[in-house]
Coordinates of C-alpha atoms in Angstrom, one line a residue:
X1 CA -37.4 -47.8 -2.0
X2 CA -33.9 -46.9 -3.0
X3 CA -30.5 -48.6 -2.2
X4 CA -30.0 -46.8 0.9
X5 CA -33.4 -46.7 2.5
X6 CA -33.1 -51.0 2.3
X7 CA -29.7 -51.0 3.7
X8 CA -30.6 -48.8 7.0
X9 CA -33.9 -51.2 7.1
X10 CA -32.1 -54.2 6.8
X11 CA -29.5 -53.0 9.8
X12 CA -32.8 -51.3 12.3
X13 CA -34.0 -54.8 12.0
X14 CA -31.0 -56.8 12.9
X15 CA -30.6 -54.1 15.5
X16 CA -33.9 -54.6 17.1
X17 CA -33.1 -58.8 17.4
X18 CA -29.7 -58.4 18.7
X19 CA -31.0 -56.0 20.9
X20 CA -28.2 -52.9 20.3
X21 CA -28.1 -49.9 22.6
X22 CA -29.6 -47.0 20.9
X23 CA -26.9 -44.7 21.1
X24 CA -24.2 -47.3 19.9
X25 CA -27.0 -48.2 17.1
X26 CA -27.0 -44.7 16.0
X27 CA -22.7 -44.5 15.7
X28 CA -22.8 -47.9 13.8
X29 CA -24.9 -46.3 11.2
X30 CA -22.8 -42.9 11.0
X31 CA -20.0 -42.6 8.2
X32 CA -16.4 -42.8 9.6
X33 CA -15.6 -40.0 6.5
X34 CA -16.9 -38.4 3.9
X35 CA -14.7 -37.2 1.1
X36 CA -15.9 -35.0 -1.8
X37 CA -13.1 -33.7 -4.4
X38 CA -13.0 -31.6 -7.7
X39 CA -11.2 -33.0 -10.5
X40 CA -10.5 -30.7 -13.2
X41 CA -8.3 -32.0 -16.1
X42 CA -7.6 -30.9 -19.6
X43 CA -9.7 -32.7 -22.4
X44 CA -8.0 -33.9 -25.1
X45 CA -9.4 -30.9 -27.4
X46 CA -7.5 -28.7 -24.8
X47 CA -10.7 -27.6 -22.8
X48 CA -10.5 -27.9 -19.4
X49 CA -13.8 -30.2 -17.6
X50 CA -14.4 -30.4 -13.9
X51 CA -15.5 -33.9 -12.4
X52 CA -17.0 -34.4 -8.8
X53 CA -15.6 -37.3 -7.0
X54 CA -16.4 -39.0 -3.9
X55 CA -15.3 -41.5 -1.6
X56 CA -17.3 -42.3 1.4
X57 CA -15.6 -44.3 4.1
X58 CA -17.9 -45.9 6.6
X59 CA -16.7 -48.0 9.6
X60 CA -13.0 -49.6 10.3
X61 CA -13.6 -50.6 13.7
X62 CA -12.9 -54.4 12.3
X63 CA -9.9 -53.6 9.8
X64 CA -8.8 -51.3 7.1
X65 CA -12.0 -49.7 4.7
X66 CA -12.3 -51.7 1.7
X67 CA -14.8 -50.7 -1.2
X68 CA -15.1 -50.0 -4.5
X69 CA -14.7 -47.2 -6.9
X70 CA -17.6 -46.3 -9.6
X71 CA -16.7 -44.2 -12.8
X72 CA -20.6 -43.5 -13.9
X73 CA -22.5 -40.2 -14.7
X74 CA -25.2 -41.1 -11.7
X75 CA -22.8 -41.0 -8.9
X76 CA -24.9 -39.7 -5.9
X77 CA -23.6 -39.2 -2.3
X78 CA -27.2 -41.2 -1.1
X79 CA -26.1 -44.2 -2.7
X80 CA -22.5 -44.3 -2.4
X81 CA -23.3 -44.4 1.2
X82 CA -25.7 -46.6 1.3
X83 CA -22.7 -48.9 -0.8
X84 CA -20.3 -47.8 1.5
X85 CA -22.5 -49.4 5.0
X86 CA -23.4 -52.4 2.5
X87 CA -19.6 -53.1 2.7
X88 CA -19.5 -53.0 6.7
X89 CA -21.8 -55.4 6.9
X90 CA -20.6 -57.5 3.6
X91 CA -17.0 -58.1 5.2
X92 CA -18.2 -58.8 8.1
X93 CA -20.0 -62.1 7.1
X94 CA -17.4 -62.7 4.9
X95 CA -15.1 -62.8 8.5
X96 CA -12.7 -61.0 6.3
X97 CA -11.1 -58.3 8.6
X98 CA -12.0 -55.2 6.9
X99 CA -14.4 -52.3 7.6
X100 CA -16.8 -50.8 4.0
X101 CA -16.0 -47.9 1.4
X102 CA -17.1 -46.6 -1.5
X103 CA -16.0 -44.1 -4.1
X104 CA -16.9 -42.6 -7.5
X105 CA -16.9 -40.0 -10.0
X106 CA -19.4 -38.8 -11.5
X107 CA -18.8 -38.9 -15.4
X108 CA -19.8 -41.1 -18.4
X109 CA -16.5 -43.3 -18.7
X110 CA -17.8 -44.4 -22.7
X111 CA -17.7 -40.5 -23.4
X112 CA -14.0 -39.9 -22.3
X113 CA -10.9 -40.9 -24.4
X114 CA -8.7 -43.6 -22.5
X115 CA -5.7 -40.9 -21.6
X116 CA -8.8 -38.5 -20.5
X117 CA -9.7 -41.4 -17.7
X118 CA -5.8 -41.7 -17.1
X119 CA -5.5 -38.0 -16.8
X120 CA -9.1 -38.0 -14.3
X121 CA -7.9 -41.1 -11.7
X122 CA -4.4 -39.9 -11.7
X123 CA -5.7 -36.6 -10.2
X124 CA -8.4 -38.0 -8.1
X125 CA -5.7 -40.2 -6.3
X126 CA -3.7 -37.1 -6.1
X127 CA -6.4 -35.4 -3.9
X128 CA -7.1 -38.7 -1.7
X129 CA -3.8 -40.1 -1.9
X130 CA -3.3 -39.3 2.0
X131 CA -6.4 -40.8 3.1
X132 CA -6.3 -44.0 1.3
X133 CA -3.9 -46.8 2.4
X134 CA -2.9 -50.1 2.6
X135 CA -4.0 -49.8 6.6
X136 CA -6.5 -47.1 6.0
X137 CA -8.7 -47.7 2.9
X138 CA -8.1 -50.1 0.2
X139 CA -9.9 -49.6 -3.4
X140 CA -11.2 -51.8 -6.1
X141 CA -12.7 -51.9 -9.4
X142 CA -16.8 -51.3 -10.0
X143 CA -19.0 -50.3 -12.3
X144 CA -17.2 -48.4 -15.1
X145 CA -13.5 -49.1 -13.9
X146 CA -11.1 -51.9 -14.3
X147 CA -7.6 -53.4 -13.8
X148 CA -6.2 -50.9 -16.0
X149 CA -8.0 -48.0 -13.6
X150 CA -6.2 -49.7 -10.4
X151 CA -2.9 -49.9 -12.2
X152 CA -3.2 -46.0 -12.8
X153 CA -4.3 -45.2 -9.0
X154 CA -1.1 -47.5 -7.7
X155 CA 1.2 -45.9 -10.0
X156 CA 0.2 -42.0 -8.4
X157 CA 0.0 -43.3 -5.1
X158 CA 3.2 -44.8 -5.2
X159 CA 4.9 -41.5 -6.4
X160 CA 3.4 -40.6 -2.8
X161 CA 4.5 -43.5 -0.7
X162 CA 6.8 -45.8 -2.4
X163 CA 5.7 -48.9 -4.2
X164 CA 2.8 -50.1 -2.2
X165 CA 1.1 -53.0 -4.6
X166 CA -1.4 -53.3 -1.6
X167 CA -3.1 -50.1 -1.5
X168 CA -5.7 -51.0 -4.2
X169 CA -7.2 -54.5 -5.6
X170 CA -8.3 -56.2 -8.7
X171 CA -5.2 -54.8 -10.1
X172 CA -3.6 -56.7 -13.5
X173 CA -1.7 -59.9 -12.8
X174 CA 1.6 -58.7 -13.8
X175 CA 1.6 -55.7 -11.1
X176 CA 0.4 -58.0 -8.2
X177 CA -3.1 -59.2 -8.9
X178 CA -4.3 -62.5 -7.7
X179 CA -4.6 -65.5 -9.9
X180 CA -8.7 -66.1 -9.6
X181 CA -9.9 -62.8 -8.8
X182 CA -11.5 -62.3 -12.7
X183 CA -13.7 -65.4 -11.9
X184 CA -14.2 -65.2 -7.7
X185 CA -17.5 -63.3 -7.6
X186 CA -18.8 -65.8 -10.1
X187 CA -17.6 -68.7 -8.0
X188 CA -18.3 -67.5 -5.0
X189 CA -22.0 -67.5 -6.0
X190 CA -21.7 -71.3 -6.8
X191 CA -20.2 -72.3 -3.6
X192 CA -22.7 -70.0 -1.8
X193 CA -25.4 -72.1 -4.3
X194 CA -23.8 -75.3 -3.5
X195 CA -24.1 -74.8 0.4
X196 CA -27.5 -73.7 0.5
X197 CA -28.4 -76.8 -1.5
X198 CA -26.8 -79.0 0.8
X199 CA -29.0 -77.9 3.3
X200 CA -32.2 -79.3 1.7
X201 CA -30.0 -82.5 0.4
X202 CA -29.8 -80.9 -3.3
X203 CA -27.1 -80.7 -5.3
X204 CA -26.2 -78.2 -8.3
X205 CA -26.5 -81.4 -10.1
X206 CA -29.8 -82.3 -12.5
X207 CA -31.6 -78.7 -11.0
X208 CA -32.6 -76.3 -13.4
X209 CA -31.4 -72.2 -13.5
X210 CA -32.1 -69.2 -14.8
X211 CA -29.2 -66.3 -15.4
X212 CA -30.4 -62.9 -15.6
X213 CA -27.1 -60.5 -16.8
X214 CA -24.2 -62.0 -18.7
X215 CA -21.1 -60.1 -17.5
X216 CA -18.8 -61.2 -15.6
X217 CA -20.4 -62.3 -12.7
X218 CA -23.3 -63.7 -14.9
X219 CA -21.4 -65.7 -17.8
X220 CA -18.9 -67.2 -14.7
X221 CA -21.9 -68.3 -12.7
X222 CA -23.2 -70.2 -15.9
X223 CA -19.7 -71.6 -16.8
X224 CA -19.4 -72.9 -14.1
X225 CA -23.1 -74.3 -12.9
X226 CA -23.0 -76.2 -16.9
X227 CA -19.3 -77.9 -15.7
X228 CA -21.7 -79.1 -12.2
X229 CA -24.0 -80.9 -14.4
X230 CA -26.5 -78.1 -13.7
X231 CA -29.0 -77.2 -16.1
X232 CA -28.9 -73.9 -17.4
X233 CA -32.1 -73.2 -19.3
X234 CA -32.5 -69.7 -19.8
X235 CA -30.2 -67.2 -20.0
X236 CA -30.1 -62.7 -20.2
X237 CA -28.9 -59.6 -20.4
X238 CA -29.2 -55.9 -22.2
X239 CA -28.5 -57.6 -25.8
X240 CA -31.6 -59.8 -25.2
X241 CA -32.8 -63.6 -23.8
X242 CA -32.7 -66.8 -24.8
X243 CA -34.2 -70.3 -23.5
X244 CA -33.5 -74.1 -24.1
X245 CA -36.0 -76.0 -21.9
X246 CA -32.8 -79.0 -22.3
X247 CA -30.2 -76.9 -21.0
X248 CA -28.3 -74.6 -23.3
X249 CA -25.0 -75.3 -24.1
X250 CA -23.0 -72.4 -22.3
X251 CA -19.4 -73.1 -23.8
X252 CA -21.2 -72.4 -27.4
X253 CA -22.9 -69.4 -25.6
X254 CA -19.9 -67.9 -24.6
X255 CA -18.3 -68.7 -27.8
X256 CA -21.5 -67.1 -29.8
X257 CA -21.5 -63.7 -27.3
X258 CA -17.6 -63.4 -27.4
X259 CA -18.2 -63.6 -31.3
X260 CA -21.4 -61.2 -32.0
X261 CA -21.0 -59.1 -28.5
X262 CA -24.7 -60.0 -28.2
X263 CA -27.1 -63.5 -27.1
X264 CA -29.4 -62.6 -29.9
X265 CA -29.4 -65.0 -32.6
X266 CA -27.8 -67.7 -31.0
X267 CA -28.5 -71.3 -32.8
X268 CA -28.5 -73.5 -29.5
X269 CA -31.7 -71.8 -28.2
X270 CA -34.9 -70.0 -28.8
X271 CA -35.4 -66.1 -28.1
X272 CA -37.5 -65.3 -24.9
X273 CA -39.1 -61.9 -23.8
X274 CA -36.7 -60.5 -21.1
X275 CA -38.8 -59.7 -19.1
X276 CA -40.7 -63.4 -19.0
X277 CA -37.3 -64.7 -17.6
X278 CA -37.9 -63.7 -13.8
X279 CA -41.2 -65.7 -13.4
X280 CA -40.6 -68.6 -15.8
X281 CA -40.4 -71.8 -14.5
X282 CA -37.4 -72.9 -13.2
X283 CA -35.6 -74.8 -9.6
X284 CA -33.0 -71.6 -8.6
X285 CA -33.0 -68.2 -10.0
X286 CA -29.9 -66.0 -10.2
X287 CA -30.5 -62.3 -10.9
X288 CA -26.5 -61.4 -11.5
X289 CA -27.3 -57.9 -13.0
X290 CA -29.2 -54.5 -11.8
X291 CA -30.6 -53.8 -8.4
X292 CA -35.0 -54.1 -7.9
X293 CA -35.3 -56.3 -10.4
X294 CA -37.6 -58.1 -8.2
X295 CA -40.7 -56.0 -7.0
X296 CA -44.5 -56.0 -6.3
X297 CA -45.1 -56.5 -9.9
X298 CA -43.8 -59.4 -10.6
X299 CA -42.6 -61.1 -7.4
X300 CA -46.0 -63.0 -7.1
X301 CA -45.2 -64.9 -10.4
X302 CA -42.0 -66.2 -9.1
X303 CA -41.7 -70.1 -10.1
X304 CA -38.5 -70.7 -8.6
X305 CA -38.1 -72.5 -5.8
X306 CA -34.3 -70.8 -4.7
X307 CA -33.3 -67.6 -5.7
X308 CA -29.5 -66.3 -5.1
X309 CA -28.8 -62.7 -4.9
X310 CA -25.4 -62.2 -7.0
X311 CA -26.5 -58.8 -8.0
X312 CA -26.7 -55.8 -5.8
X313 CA -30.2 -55.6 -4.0
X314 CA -32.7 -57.2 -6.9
X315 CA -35.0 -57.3 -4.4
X316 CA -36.8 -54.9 -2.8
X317 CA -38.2 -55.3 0.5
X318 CA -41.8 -55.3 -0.6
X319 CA -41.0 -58.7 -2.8
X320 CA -39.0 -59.7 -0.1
X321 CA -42.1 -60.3 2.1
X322 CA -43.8 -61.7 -1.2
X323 CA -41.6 -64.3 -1.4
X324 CA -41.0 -65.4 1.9
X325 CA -44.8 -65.9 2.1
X326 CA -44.5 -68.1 -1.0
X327 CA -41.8 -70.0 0.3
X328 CA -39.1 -69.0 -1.7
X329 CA -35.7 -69.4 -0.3
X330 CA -33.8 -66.3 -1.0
X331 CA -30.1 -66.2 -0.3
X332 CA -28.8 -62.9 0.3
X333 CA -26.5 -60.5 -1.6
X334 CA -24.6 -59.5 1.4
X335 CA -23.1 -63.0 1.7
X336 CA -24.0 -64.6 -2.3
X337 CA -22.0 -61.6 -4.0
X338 CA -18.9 -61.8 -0.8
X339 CA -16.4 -64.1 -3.2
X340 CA -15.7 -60.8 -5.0
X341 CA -14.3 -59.0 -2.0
X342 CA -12.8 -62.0 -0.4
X343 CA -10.6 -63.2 -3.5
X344 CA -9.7 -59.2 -2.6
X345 CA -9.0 -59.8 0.7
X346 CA -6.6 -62.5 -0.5
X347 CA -4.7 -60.6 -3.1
X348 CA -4.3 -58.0 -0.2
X349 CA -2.8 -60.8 2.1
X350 CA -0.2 -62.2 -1.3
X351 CA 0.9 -58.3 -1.4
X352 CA 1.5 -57.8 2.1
X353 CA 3.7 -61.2 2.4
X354 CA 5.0 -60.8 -1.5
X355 CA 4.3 -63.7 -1.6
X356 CA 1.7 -65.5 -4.5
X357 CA -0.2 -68.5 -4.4
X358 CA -1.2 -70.6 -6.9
X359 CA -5.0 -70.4 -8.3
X360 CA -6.2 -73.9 -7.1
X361 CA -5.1 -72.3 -3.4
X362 CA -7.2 -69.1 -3.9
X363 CA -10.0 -71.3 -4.9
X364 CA -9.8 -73.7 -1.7
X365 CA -9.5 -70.7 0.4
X366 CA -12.6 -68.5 -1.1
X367 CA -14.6 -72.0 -0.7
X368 CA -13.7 -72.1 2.7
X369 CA -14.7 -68.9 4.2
X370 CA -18.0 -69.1 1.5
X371 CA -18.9 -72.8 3.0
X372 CA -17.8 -71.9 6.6
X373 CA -19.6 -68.0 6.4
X374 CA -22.4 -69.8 5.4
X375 CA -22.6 -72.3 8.1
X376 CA -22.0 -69.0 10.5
X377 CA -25.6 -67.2 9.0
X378 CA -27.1 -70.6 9.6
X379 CA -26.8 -70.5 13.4
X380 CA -28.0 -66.5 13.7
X381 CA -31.2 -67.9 11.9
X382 CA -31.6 -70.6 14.6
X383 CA -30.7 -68.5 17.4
X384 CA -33.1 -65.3 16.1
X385 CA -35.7 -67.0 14.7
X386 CA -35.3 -65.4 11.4
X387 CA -34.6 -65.9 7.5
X388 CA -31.6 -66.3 6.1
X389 CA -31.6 -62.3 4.9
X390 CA -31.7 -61.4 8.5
X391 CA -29.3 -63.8 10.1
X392 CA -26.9 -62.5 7.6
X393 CA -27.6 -58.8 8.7
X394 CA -27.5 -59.8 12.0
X395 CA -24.3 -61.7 11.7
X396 CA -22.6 -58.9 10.5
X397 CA -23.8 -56.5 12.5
X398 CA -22.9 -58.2 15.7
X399 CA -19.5 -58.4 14.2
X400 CA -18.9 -55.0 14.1
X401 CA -20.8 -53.7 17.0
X402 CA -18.9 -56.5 18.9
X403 CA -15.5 -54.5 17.5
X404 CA -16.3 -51.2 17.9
X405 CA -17.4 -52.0 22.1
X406 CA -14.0 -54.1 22.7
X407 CA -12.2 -50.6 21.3
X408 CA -14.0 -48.4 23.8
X409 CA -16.6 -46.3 21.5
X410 CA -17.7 -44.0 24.0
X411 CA -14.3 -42.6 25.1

C-alpha cells in the first residue's frame, strides 16, 4: 500500500468517528492547487536539460500552505499529494496555524554540478514565484535540498517581491534561520518520547532503544536520548548496523561516522545484520529513516514494547493491526516527526516580527506545543475510543474541517 493510499485510509477513518458530512469529507480530501512546471536550464557542458517540477498545494482553510520541497529523480504527482494532505493534517496537531504543501523536481541532485541546482531552483521559483508566499505558501528543505537551496529560492523571489526572509524556511542562520531548527525534528521526537513515557510512569531514563537511520533526524534522536541517561543499544543506517547490549557510546559514534562517513568498523560495538535491528530486543524502537520499514514480514517479531514514528510512514497499515494486537504502543508520525515543522513555524514567526530569539527559547517553545499537542491526541483517544494513530488523525482532521465550516465552504 503506497504513501497515498495510507494517508486517504487514515483520514476515511477519522472521518467515519467524527462523523463528517460526506460532501464536506470529499472537499477536505481535494487539493487546493496543483502546479506542474518545466524547467529547462543550460548544463554546464552547454546542453540544454528539461526538469519536471511540481508543487501540490493542499488545504489553507487554517493558515498559509507550508511543505516541503524534494530534489529526487522519483518525484511522482501520487506521492507528492499524498505528502502534501500528510501536511494538513501534520500542522494541524501540531496547532500550528498552517494548511499542507508539497513540491519537487524530479532530477538526481548527486548527478548535477552545484551551479546546475542554482541555475534549476532559481528558474523553478521563477515559474511559481507568484503562487508562493509568505501568506500563501511557505517552502522548506526535504529530501535532496538544503539551507543553501532555500537561500537560492529567497534570493529569486525577492527580485519578485522585495526582501521577504519569510517566504521559505530552514534557510542558513545568517539570512534569517532559526537558532534550533538543524536539531528540532530530532528533539521533537524526544519530547514526543518523553511524554508518551510519562504516561505509563517511564522515563527516557535506564530504557533501552533502537535507532534505525543515522541522519539528521536519527544521529539527533541518539544525541540526545544518550545525554537522558537512555540506553542506546543498537544503532543503523545505509553504511551498516552496529550493537552494544551496554549502551553504545554515541558521542564516539558520532565522532567515528563524522570521521569514516560510515558506522562500519566502529570499536565501541559489534556489527549486527541490518535487517535483525527491527525485531531485536529492545524497550522503544525508533525507525528515523525510509517509509514501510515495518510490514507483514516482520512486524510479528517486534520485541519492543514502544515504537516512535520519526520517519515518514514505516508502517504500513497491515503491521499496524499486527502490532496493536501485540500490544505495541505505536506513536504516530503525524505528531512524532511535527518538531520539524514547528521549529518552522517559529522561524516564520522571528521573520515576520524581525525579531530572533535565543535557542534555549525555541527549545521551551517546540516542548510546549510537543508536550501540550500530545496531551490534545490523548483526549480524542478517550473521547473516540481509539489508538493513539487515530486520535491524532482525528484531531487533526477536526481541526481543519472545523476551519473550513466557520469560513462558509459551501458558498
Amino acid at each position: 500500500m503506497n504513501a497515498l493510499a495510507g494517508t486517504s485510509r487514515n483520514f476515511r477513518l477519522a472521518s467515519r468517528l467524527l462523523g463528517l458530512d460526506s460532501k464536506l469529507e470529499k472537499s477536505l480530501l481535494i487539493p487546493f492547487r496543483e502546479i506542474k512546471v518545466e524547467c529547462t536550464i543550460p548544463k554546464d557542458d552547454g546542453t540544454l536539460v528539461s526538469y519536471v517540477g511540481f508543487r501540490i498545494q493542499h488545504d489553507n482553510a487554517r493558515g498559509p500552505m507550508k511543505g516541503g520541497i524534494r530534489y529526487h529523480p522519483e518525484v511522482d504527482p501520487d506521492e507528492v499529494n499524498a505528502l502534501a494532505q500528510l501536511m494538513t493534517w501534520k500542522t494541524a496537531v501540531a496547532d500550528i496555524p498552517y494548511g499542507g504543501a508539497k513540491g519537487g523536481i524530479g532530477c538526481s541532485p548527486r548527478d548535477l554540478s552545484r551551479s546546475e541546482l542554482e541555475r534549476l531552483t532559481r528558474v523553478f521559483t521563477q515559474k511559481i514565484h507568484d503562487l508562493i508566499g509568505i501568506h500563501t505558501d511557505v517552502p522548506a528543505p526535504d529530501m535532496g535540498t538544503n539551507a543553501q537551496t532555500m537561500a537560492w529560492i529567497l534570493d529569486e523571489y525577492s527580485k519578485f517581491h522585495g526582501h521577504s526572509p519569510a517566504v521559505v524556511t530552514g534557510k542558513p542562520i545568517d539570512l534569517g534561520g532559526s537558532l534550533g531548527r538543524e536539531a528540532a525534528t530530532g528533539r521533537g521526537v524526544v519530547y514526543a518520547t518523553e511524554a508518551l513515557l510519562a504516561e505509563y510512569w517511564k522515563a527516557v531514563k535506564g530504557l533501552t532503544f533502537i535507532i534505525q537511520g543515522f541522519g539528521n533526524v536519527g544521529s539527533w534522536v541518539a544525541r540526545l536520548i544518550h545525554e537522558r541517561g537512555g540506553k542506546v543499544i543498537a544503532v543503523s543506517d545505509v553504511t551498516g548496523a552496529v550493537k552494544n547490549q551496554n549502551g553504545i557510546d554515541i558521542p564516539q559514534l558520532l565522532k567515528h561516522k563524522e570521521a569514516t562517513g560510515s558506522l562500519t568498523g566502529f570499536s565501541g560495538g559489534d556489527s549486527l545484520d541490518p535487517s535483525e535491528l527491527l525485531v531485536h530486543e529492545c524497550d522503544v524502537l525508533v525507525p528515523c529513516a525510509l517509509g514501510g520499514v515495518l510490514n507483514r514480514e516482520n512486524a510479528a517479531h517486534v520485541k519492543a514494547k514502544f515504537i516512535i514514528e520519526a520517519a515518514n510512514h514505516p508502517s504500513d497499515p497491515e503491521a499496524d493491526e499486527i502490532l496493536s494486537k501485540k500490544g505495541v504502543i505505536i506513536l504516530p508520525d503525524i505528531y512524532a516527526n511535527a518538531g520539524g515543522v514547528t521549529v518552522s513555524y517559529f522561524e516564520w514567526v522571528q521573520n515576520i516580527q524581525g525579531f530572533m530569539w535565543d535557542e534555549d527559547k525555541v527549545n521551551k517553545e517546540l516542548k510546549r506545543y510537543m508536550t501540550q499537542a500530545f496531551h490534545n491526541i490523548k483526549t480524542m483517544c478517550q473521547t473516540h475510543h481509539c489508538n493513539l494513530r487515530m486520535g491524532a488523525f482525528t484531531l487533526g482532521v477536526n481541526r481543519v474541517a472545523r476551519a473550513t465550516l466557520l469560513r462558509g465552504w459551501e458558498a
